[in-house]
PDB file of C-alpha atoms in Angstrom:
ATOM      1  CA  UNK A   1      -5.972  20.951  11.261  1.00  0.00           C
ATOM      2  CA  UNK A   2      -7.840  17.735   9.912  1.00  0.00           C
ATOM      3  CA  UNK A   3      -7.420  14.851  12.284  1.00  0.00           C
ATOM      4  CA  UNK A   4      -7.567  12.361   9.110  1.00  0.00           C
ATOM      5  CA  UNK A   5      -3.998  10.687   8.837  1.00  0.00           C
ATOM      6  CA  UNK A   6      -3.330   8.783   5.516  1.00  0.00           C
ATOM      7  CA  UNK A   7      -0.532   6.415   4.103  1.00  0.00           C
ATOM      8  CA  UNK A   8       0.990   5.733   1.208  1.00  0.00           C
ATOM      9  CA  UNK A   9       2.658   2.597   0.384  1.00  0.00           C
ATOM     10  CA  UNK A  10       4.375   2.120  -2.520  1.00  0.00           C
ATOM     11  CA  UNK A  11       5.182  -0.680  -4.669  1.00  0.00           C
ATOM     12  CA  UNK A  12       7.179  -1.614  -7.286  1.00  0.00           C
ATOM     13  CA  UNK A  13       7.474  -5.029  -9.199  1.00  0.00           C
ATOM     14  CA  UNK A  14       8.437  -6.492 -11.924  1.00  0.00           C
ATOM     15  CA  UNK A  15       5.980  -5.757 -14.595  1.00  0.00           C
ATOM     16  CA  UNK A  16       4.932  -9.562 -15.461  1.00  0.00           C
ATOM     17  CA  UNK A  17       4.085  -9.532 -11.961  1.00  0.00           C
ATOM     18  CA  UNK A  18       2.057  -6.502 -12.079  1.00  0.00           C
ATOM     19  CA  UNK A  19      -1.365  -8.468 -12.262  1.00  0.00           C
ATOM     20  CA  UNK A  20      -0.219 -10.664  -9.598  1.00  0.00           C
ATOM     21  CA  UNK A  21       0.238  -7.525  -7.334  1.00  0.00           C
ATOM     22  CA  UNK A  22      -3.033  -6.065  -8.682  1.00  0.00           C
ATOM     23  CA  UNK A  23      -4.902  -8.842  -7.859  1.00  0.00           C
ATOM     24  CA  UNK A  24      -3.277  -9.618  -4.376  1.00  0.00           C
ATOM     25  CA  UNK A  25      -3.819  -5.717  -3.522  1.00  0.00           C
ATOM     26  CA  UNK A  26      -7.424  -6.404  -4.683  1.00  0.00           C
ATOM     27  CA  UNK A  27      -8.812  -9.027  -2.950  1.00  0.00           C
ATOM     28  CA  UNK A  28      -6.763  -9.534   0.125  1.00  0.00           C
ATOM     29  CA  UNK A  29      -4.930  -6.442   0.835  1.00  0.00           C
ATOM     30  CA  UNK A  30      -7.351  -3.888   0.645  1.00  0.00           C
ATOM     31  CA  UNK A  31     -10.113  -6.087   2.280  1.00  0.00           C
ATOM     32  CA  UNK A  32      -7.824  -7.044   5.201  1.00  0.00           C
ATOM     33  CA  UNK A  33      -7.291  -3.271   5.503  1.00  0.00           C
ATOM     34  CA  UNK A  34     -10.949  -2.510   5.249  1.00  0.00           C
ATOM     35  CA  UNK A  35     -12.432  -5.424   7.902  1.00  0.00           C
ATOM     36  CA  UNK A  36      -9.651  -3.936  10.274  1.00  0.00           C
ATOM     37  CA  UNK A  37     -11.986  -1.462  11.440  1.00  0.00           C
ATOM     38  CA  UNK A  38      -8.633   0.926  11.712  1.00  0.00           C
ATOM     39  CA  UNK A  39      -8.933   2.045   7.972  1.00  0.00           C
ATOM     40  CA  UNK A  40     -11.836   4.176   6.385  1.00  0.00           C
ATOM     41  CA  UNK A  41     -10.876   4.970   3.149  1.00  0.00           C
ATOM     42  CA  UNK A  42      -8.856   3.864   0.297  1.00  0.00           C
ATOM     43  CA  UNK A  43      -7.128   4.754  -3.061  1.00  0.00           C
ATOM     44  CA  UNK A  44      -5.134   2.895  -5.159  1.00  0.00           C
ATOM     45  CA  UNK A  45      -3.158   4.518  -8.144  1.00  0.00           C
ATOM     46  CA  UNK A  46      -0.853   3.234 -10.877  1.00  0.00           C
ATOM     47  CA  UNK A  47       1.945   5.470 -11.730  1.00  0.00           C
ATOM     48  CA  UNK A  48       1.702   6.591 -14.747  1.00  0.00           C
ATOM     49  CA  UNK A  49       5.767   7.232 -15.212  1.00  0.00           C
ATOM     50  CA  UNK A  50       7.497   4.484 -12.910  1.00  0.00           C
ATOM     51  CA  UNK A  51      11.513   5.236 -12.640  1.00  0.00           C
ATOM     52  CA  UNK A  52      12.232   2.143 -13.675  1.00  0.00           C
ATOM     53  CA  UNK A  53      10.634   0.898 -17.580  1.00  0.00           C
ATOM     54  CA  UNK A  54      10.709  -2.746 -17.033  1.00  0.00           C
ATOM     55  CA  UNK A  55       8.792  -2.198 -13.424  1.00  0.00           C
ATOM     56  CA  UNK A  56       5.181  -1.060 -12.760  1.00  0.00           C
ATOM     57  CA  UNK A  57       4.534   0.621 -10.171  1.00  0.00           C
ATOM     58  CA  UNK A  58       1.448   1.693  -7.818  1.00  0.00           C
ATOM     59  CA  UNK A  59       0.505   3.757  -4.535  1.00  0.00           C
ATOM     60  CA  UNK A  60      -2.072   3.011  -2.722  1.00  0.00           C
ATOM     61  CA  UNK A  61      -3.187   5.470  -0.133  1.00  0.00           C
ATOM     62  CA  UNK A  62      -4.982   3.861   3.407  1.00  0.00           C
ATOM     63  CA  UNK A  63      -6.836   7.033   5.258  1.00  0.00           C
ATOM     64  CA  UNK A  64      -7.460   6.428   9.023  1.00  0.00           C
ATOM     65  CA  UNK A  65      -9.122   8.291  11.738  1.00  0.00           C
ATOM     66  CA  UNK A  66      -5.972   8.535  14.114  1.00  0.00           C
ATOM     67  CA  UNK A  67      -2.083   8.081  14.406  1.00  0.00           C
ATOM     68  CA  UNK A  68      -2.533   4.946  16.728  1.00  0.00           C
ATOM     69  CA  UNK A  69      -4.644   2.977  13.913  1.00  0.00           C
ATOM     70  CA  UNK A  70      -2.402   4.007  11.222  1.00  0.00           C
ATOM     71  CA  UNK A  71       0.859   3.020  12.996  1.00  0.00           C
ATOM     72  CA  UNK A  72      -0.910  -0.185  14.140  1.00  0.00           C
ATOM     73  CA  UNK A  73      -1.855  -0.909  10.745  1.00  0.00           C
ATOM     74  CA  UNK A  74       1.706  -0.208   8.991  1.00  0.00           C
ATOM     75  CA  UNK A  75       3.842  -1.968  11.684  1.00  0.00           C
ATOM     76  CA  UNK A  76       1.901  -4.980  12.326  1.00  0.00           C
ATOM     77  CA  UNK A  77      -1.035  -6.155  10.189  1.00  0.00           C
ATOM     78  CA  UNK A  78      -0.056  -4.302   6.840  1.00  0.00           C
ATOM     79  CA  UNK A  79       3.717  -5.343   7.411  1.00  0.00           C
ATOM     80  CA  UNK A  80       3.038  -9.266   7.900  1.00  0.00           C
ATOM     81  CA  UNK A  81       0.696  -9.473   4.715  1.00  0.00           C
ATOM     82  CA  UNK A  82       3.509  -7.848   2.461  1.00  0.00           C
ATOM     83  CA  UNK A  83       5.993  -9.671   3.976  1.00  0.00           C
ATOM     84  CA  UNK A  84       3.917 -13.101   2.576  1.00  0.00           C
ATOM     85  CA  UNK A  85       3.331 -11.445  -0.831  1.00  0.00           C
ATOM     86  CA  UNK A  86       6.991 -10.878  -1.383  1.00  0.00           C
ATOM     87  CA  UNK A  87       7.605 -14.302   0.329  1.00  0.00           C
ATOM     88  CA  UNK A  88       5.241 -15.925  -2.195  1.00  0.00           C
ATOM     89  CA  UNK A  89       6.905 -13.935  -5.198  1.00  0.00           C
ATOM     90  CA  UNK A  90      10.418 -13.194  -4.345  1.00  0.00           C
ATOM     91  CA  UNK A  91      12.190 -10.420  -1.906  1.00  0.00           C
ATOM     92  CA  UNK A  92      14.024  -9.448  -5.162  1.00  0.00           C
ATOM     93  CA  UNK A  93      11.174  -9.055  -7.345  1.00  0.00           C
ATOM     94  CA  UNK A  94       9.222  -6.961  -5.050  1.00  0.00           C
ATOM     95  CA  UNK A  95      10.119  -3.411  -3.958  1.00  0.00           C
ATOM     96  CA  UNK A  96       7.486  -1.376  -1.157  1.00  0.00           C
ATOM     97  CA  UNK A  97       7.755   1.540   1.217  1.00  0.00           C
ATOM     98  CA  UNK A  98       5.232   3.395   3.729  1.00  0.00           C
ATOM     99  CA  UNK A  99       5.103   6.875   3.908  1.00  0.00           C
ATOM    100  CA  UNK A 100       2.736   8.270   6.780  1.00  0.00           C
ATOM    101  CA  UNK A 101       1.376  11.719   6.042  1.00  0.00           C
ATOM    102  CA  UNK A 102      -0.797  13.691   7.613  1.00  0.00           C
ATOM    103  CA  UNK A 103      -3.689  15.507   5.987  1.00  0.00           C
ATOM    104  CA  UNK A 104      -3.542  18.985   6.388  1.00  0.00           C
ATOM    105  CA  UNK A 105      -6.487  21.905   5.615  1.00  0.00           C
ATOM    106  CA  UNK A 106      -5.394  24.064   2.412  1.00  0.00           C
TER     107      UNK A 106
END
């Protein structure tokens, strides 16, 4: 078994605020999540079908070497910088989750 654990979080919004997101996920997220030290790798996908057609909607996958990092990560630094994204753009406009996995060998 790979020790590797990864995360997906999930987001959907509004598509005018799509670039916003984008943007935000670009340049503070992701490089919060990288000068963490806790994440080594990251992915970030659009969905190509979203459920809803007036959302977007992306994943974005965080890869860590160990469970502690990754729960650190989701419950405390990558929690508090959503929660002032969807402060900054509305609760209501903004929809996330976190799904830990864990990477298996095939």
């Amino acid at each position: 078994m790979l020790s590797a654990k990864v995360f997906n979080t999930t987001f959907y919004v509004e598509r005018q605020l799509a670039d916003r997101l984008l943007s935000w996920l670009r340049l503070t997220y992701i490089p919060e999540a990288m000068s963490s030290g806790m994440i080594t790798d990251v992915m970030l996908m659009r969905l190509s079908e979203p459920p809803d057609p007036s959302a977007e909607a992306f994943a974005l996958h965080l890869r860590t070497h160990d469970s502690d990092s990754a729960k650190e990560w989701i419950n405390n630094i990558g929690q508090s910088l959503i929660g002032h994204l969807a402060a900054e753009v509305g609760q209501e406009r903004l929809l996330h989750f976190t799904t830990p996995m864990e990477e298996i060998e095939i």
